[in-house]
Amino acid sequence: MLEGNSWWSSDQSRRDVLKYATGGTALVAGCLGGSSSTDRFRVFDPQSSGTLPSERHCNPFNPSQRGTWHPGALIFDRPAIHSPAEDEVYPLVATDWEMADDTALEFTFSDEWTWHNGDQLVADDWVMQLQMALAILEYQAEDGERPHQFIESAEAPDERTARINLHDPLSETVAVQNAIADFVGDESRGIFTKHDDDQWSEWHQQLREADDAEMESLLEEITSEGYQMLEDAVGNGPFQVADIGDNVMVFETYDDHPNADNINFSEYSLHLYENNNPTQPYANDEVDAAHTQFPVEDDVKSQLPGGHTLIKESFSTNKLFSFNCGHDVSYDTPLSSANVRKAVCHVFDRDQVKRVLEGVNRMFDWPSCRVPGNVLDSGSHEAAEWIQDFTEYGLNDTERAAELLEREGFERDGGEWYTPDGDRFEIDVLGGTKRKEFGVLKDNLNEFGIATNQEEVDDATLSERRQNGEFDIVPDGSSANGVRAMWALDLVPGWLQQITHFDPEAEIPMPVGDPEGSSGTKTIDVEEHIREWQITDDDQYHKELMWWWNQTVPQMETMYQPDAGAYNADNWELDAPDGIIDGTEDALYLIPKMDEASIEYTG
């Protein structure tokens, strides 16, 4: 078994001197230093008000009380870093990769990485983690179903080579992204398994040898065990565990890390507070940086440090209308027709929402297309050009809305709309009473002659009814962190199909950009189209998927909100490629790991 905390210099844990103070963390003078910034990089813990540090573990397969991301992604390194916003991959432990043949991807590992107990980090360590994840997926898969959509197996021909065997040919970029992604849990955050560790070796062997009768109890053990506990964790990143307190986690530089010479500060700490909003601790100089919750509203900006600087600016979250497309559900919804959904979207007047915008929300001022708003705003992807001919909704185009409804057999009488069956056209809105755009939509529909019925239920009921397709419109919010990331197979044909109930096989008018279909229609299978895009890397598939979204409108983007982090440049300088500092979720952990990036203390 691995030894934990062998680097502690004292028998007394500093937890004994960590005290909690209302609104912040107070450190006993003379023990851990005062509240002003030193050469310790102090970061707001995103899991504040969640799992206590002493209860966090570094088992990527156990979802409960997991510490594999915060702070695991700091003290463990990963083979390579994927920037979803830039759709790029940067080397880390793996210095190179190539397609050995059409269905085999090989990573070459550096020989400069060691575990914090001095043992060499080798390809077998990562391959063990992959093999365990694939074994878990295999047990969970239905008969005849692939455990992983792309990856068949993993092996380590030698200490520096990891070979990933694929089911089908893939482009190198997509193959790499899938290999370093999450499989079962938090595998993408680091290499957590050590191939010669007694516990990991035992579980690894049992997973590969167990029969179905043994797997259930084995998986229950593996996915519930807190191994290793954070305070005992032996990692392989640039910082190692020093002290784990109730409200502060302190990590010290690991001198044998390949990038240690580029780190000019000695400690990195994560600080917990009573809630998940870092603004006040950051403004009070209690922390130097935060992963998320920025930018802030205008009336708060004056409180921020003079050196306030944003990071992770390529990330955002969307707010959407989510429609019930009616496929394979028993609930009778008038929105089962794409033309009716489009009519509703045309009636919506987003200009009215602009007058009541709150916080840092921004209007989604483009045709619905499932591309992040900040990408369209910057024009950084050619999708910004593709959508010039797409149908734009939200303009209160009641004439077009009426035309589409009449095509579907709806009739207007005395200013009120009726269904083809002669019933009053009424739309049930489930939830969304706190969302300004829903109030605007209901007013727009009522003025147009469509009745609305507002229902408000608890979250559990809303989730159940959404899954069962017992609604017309519900609010939704989702991350929008990259062009390709928004079309993940487990997201669109998986999760979104389950909550919007769209038909996985659809006809789209052709050519792209012509809603009247002057060249007829094209039948596409959404999942297969996404898969072919990932296999071939041909943008035509992406363009047609965007067009499908625009013409089918299972959801309509209404607003988006930046999801940035921040740091105080008065005492710190962060330098990294844009794809890292603005295009990854955990840039504050990744920058000190990389040869081409740095966090420097300047105070």
JSON list of C-alpha atoms in Angstrom, two decimals, residues 11-93:
[
{"chain": "A", "resi": 11, "resn": "ASP", "atom": "CA", "xyz": [3.44, 15.37, 13.98]},
{"chain": "A", "resi": 12, "resn": "GLN", "atom": "CA", "xyz": [0.84, 18.07, 14.51]},
{"chain": "A", "resi": 13, "resn": "SER", "atom": "CA", "xyz": [-1.57, 18.58, 11.64]},
{"chain": "A", "resi": 14, "resn": "ARG", "atom": "CA", "xyz": [-2.14, 22.21, 10.82]},
{"chain": "A", "resi": 15, "resn": "ARG", "atom": "CA", "xyz": [-5.82, 21.37, 10.95]},
{"chain": "A", "resi": 16, "resn": "ASP", "atom": "CA", "xyz": [-5.46, 22.06, 14.66]},
{"chain": "A", "resi": 17, "resn": "VAL", "atom": "CA", "xyz": [-4.80, 25.73, 13.95]},
{"chain": "A", "resi": 18, "resn": "LEU", "atom": "CA", "xyz": [-7.32, 26.29, 11.17]},
{"chain": "A", "resi": 19, "resn": "LYS", "atom": "CA", "xyz": [-10.35, 28.13, 12.45]},
{"chain": "A", "resi": 20, "resn": "TYR", "atom": "CA", "xyz": [-13.51, 29.17, 10.71]},
{"chain": "A", "resi": 21, "resn": "ALA", "atom": "CA", "xyz": [-14.63, 32.79, 10.83]},
{"chain": "A", "resi": 22, "resn": "THR", "atom": "CA", "xyz": [-17.96, 34.15, 9.71]},
{"chain": "A", "resi": 23, "resn": "GLY", "atom": "CA", "xyz": [-17.75, 35.18, 6.07]},
{"chain": "A", "resi": 24, "resn": "GLY", "atom": "CA", "xyz": [-14.20, 33.95, 5.64]},
{"chain": "A", "resi": 25, "resn": "THR", "atom": "CA", "xyz": [-11.27, 31.90, 6.79]},
{"chain": "A", "resi": 26, "resn": "ALA", "atom": "CA", "xyz": [-9.12, 33.16, 9.62]},
{"chain": "A", "resi": 27, "resn": "LEU", "atom": "CA", "xyz": [-5.62, 31.77, 10.07]},
{"chain": "A", "resi": 28, "resn": "VAL", "atom": "CA", "xyz": [-4.03, 31.80, 13.50]},
{"chain": "A", "resi": 29, "resn": "ALA", "atom": "CA", "xyz": [-1.18, 34.31, 13.40]},
{"chain": "A", "resi": 30, "resn": "GLY", "atom": "CA", "xyz": [2.27, 32.80, 13.53]},
{"chain": "A", "resi": 31, "resn": "CYS", "atom": "CA", "xyz": [1.10, 29.44, 12.17]},
{"chain": "A", "resi": 32, "resn": "LEU", "atom": "CA", "xyz": [-0.14, 29.82, 8.62]},
{"chain": "A", "resi": 33, "resn": "GLY", "atom": "CA", "xyz": [0.34, 33.52, 8.06]},
{"chain": "A", "resi": 34, "resn": "GLY", "atom": "CA", "xyz": [-2.06, 36.42, 7.99]},
{"chain": "A", "resi": 35, "resn": "SER", "atom": "CA", "xyz": [-4.78, 37.23, 5.50]},
{"chain": "A", "resi": 36, "resn": "SER", "atom": "CA", "xyz": [-2.67, 39.34, 3.17]},
{"chain": "A", "resi": 37, "resn": "SER", "atom": "CA", "xyz": [-1.22, 37.71, 0.08]},
{"chain": "A", "resi": 38, "resn": "THR", "atom": "CA", "xyz": [2.19, 36.07, 0.35]},
{"chain": "A", "resi": 39, "resn": "ASP", "atom": "CA", "xyz": [3.83, 33.68, -2.07]},
{"chain": "A", "resi": 40, "resn": "ARG", "atom": "CA", "xyz": [0.95, 31.31, -1.44]},
{"chain": "A", "resi": 41, "resn": "PHE", "atom": "CA", "xyz": [-1.53, 31.26, -4.32]},
{"chain": "A", "resi": 42, "resn": "ARG", "atom": "CA", "xyz": [-4.95, 31.33, -2.61]},
{"chain": "A", "resi": 43, "resn": "VAL", "atom": "CA", "xyz": [-7.90, 30.03, -4.62]},
{"chain": "A", "resi": 44, "resn": "PHE", "atom": "CA", "xyz": [-11.60, 29.94, -3.76]},
{"chain": "A", "resi": 45, "resn": "ASP", "atom": "CA", "xyz": [-12.75, 26.32, -3.54]},
{"chain": "A", "resi": 46, "resn": "PRO", "atom": "CA", "xyz": [-15.64, 25.77, -6.00]},
{"chain": "A", "resi": 47, "resn": "GLN", "atom": "CA", "xyz": [-16.99, 23.03, -3.74]},
{"chain": "A", "resi": 48, "resn": "SER", "atom": "CA", "xyz": [-17.57, 25.47, -0.89]},
{"chain": "A", "resi": 49, "resn": "SER", "atom": "CA", "xyz": [-20.66, 24.50, 1.10]},
{"chain": "A", "resi": 50, "resn": "GLY", "atom": "CA", "xyz": [-20.21, 20.98, -0.28]},
{"chain": "A", "resi": 51, "resn": "THR", "atom": "CA", "xyz": [-18.04, 18.07, 0.86]},
{"chain": "A", "resi": 52, "resn": "LEU", "atom": "CA", "xyz": [-15.61, 18.87, 3.65]},
{"chain": "A", "resi": 53, "resn": "PRO", "atom": "CA", "xyz": [-11.93, 18.55, 2.69]},
{"chain": "A", "resi": 54, "resn": "SER", "atom": "CA", "xyz": [-11.37, 15.85, 5.32]},
{"chain": "A", "resi": 55, "resn": "GLU", "atom": "CA", "xyz": [-14.07, 13.73, 3.65]},
{"chain": "A", "resi": 56, "resn": "ARG", "atom": "CA", "xyz": [-12.87, 14.08, 0.05]},
{"chain": "A", "resi": 57, "resn": "HIS", "atom": "CA", "xyz": [-11.15, 11.22, -1.71]},
{"chain": "A", "resi": 58, "resn": "CYS", "atom": "CA", "xyz": [-9.26, 10.64, -4.96]},
{"chain": "A", "resi": 59, "resn": "ASN", "atom": "CA", "xyz": [-11.14, 7.65, -6.37]},
{"chain": "A", "resi": 60, "resn": "PRO", "atom": "CA", "xyz": [-12.39, 8.70, -9.84]},
{"chain": "A", "resi": 61, "resn": "PHE", "atom": "CA", "xyz": [-14.95, 5.87, -9.87]},
{"chain": "A", "resi": 62, "resn": "ASN", "atom": "CA", "xyz": [-16.73, 6.90, -6.64]},
{"chain": "A", "resi": 63, "resn": "PRO", "atom": "CA", "xyz": [-19.06, 9.87, -7.27]},
{"chain": "A", "resi": 64, "resn": "SER", "atom": "CA", "xyz": [-19.78, 10.51, -3.60]},
{"chain": "A", "resi": 65, "resn": "GLN", "atom": "CA", "xyz": [-17.64, 13.09, -1.76]},
{"chain": "A", "resi": 66, "resn": "ARG", "atom": "CA", "xyz": [-15.24, 13.12, -4.66]},
{"chain": "A", "resi": 67, "resn": "GLY", "atom": "CA", "xyz": [-12.10, 15.25, -4.51]},
{"chain": "A", "resi": 68, "resn": "THR", "atom": "CA", "xyz": [-10.72, 14.17, -7.86]},
{"chain": "A", "resi": 69, "resn": "TRP", "atom": "CA", "xyz": [-11.44, 17.54, -9.48]},
{"chain": "A", "resi": 70, "resn": "HIS", "atom": "CA", "xyz": [-11.17, 19.93, -6.54]},
{"chain": "A", "resi": 71, "resn": "PRO", "atom": "CA", "xyz": [-8.34, 19.67, -5.63]},
{"chain": "A", "resi": 72, "resn": "GLY", "atom": "CA", "xyz": [-7.41, 16.41, -7.39]},
{"chain": "A", "resi": 73, "resn": "ALA", "atom": "CA", "xyz": [-6.81, 18.14, -10.71]},
{"chain": "A", "resi": 74, "resn": "LEU", "atom": "CA", "xyz": [-4.07, 20.17, -9.02]},
{"chain": "A", "resi": 75, "resn": "ILE", "atom": "CA", "xyz": [-2.12, 17.35, -7.38]},
{"chain": "A", "resi": 76, "resn": "PHE", "atom": "CA", "xyz": [-2.60, 14.78, -10.16]},
{"chain": "A", "resi": 77, "resn": "ASP", "atom": "CA", "xyz": [-1.52, 15.29, -13.77]},
{"chain": "A", "resi": 78, "resn": "ARG", "atom": "CA", "xyz": [-3.22, 13.97, -16.90]},
{"chain": "A", "resi": 79, "resn": "PRO", "atom": "CA", "xyz": [-1.74, 12.60, -20.14]},
{"chain": "A", "resi": 80, "resn": "ALA", "atom": "CA", "xyz": [-2.88, 15.60, -22.17]},
{"chain": "A", "resi": 81, "resn": "ILE", "atom": "CA", "xyz": [-5.13, 18.64, -21.81]},
{"chain": "A", "resi": 82, "resn": "HIS", "atom": "CA", "xyz": [-8.22, 19.15, -23.95]},
{"chain": "A", "resi": 83, "resn": "SER", "atom": "CA", "xyz": [-9.46, 22.69, -24.48]},
{"chain": "A", "resi": 84, "resn": "PRO", "atom": "CA", "xyz": [-13.15, 22.32, -25.37]},
{"chain": "A", "resi": 85, "resn": "ALA", "atom": "CA", "xyz": [-13.48, 25.99, -26.25]},
{"chain": "A", "resi": 86, "resn": "GLU", "atom": "CA", "xyz": [-10.62, 25.90, -28.76]},
{"chain": "A", "resi": 87, "resn": "ASP", "atom": "CA", "xyz": [-11.06, 22.21, -29.66]},
{"chain": "A", "resi": 88, "resn": "GLU", "atom": "CA", "xyz": [-7.31, 21.70, -29.20]},
{"chain": "A", "resi": 89, "resn": "VAL", "atom": "CA", "xyz": [-5.22, 19.20, -27.26]},
{"chain": "A", "resi": 90, "resn": "TYR", "atom": "CA", "xyz": [-2.03, 20.18, -25.43]},
{"chain": "A", "resi": 91, "resn": "PRO", "atom": "CA", "xyz": [0.66, 17.70, -24.31]},
{"chain": "A", "resi": 92, "resn": "LEU", "atom": "CA", "xyz": [1.44, 17.11, -20.65]},
{"chain": "A", "resi": 93, "resn": "VAL", "atom": "CA", "xyz": [2.63, 13.71, -19.35]}
]
